[in-house]
C-alpha positions as CSV (number, residue, x, y, z in Angstrom):
1,M,-10.0,-6.8,-5.6
2,I,-6.7,-8.7,-5.6
3,W,-3.7,-7.5,-3.6
4,T,-0.3,-8.9,-3.5
5,V,2.7,-7.6,-1.5
6,E,4.2,-6.3,-4.7
7,L,1.1,-4.4,-5.7
8,A,0.5,-3.0,-2.2
9,A,4.1,-1.9,-1.9
10,T,3.6,0.5,-4.8
11,L,1.4,2.5,-2.4
12,E,4.0,2.8,0.4
13,E,5.0,6.3,-0.8
14,A,1.4,7.5,-1.3
15,P,0.5,10.7,0.5
16,W,-1.1,9.2,3.6
17,P,-3.7,10.0,4.8
18,A,-5.6,10.1,1.5
19,T,-9.1,9.6,0.2
20,R,-9.9,7.0,-2.5
21,E,-9.9,9.7,-5.2
22,E,-6.5,11.1,-4.0
23,L,-5.0,7.6,-4.1
24,I,-6.3,6.9,-7.6
25,E,-5.0,10.3,-8.8
26,W,-1.6,9.7,-7.2
27,G,-1.4,6.1,-8.5
28,E,-2.1,7.3,-12.1
29,R,0.4,10.1,-11.9
30,N,3.1,7.9,-10.5
31,G,2.7,5.0,-12.9
32,C,1.3,2.4,-10.5
33,P,0.3,-0.9,-12.2
34,Q,-3.2,-1.0,-13.7
35,Q,-4.2,-3.7,-11.1
36,V,-3.5,-1.2,-8.3
37,I,-5.6,1.4,-10.0
38,D,-8.4,-1.1,-10.5
39,N,-8.2,-2.1,-6.9
40,L,-8.4,1.5,-5.7
41,Y,-11.5,2.0,-7.9
42,E,-13.1,-0.9,-6.1
43,L,-12.8,0.8,-2.7
44,D,-16.0,2.1,-1.1
45,E,-16.7,5.4,-2.8
46,E,-19.6,6.5,-0.6
47,D,-17.3,7.1,2.4
48,D,-14.9,10.0,1.7
49,T,-13.0,9.4,4.9
50,P,-9.3,9.4,4.3
51,Y,-7.3,6.1,4.7
52,E,-4.5,6.5,7.2
53,S,-2.3,3.8,5.7
54,I,-2.2,0.8,3.4
55,E,-3.3,-1.4,6.3
56,E,-6.7,0.2,6.2
57,I,-7.0,-0.9,2.6
58,W,-5.3,-4.3,2.9
59,P,-5.0,-5.4,6.6
60,D,-2.6,-8.3,5.7
61,Y,0.1,-6.0,4.3
62,I,3.5,-6.8,5.7
63,M,5.5,-3.7,6.8
64,K,9.3,-3.7,7.1
65,E,8.8,-3.6,10.9
66,D,7.0,-6.9,10.7
67,F,10.2,-8.8,9.8
68,F,12.0,-10.0,12.9
69,H,15.7,-10.4,12.8
70,G,18.4,-10.0,15.3
71,E,21.4,-7.7,15.4
72,E,23.6,-10.7,14.9
73,D,22.2,-11.0,11.4
74,D,25.0,-9.0,9.8
75,G,24.3,-8.1,6.2
76,F,20.5,-8.4,6.5
77,D,18.8,-5.9,4.2
78,Y,15.0,-5.9,4.0
79,D,15.2,-4.4,0.5
80,D,16.9,-7.5,-0.7
81,V,13.9,-9.7,0.3
């Protein structure tokens, strides 16, 4: 399973909490890259407990809140990063 920030970011809008099957179905319907779908298929299928967020799938995922910047940083826009 290979995750990058770009791949994991495609799951930000997923319907959390969601089971493995729900995430796969959502990813296929929403045109996620094939590598994301492949990664989701590699998740443990025996446990049908819903995942609460992308951090449960990939703990190293960087959320917008993880970027530290001060109010003096006029013009900073996370979406430009």
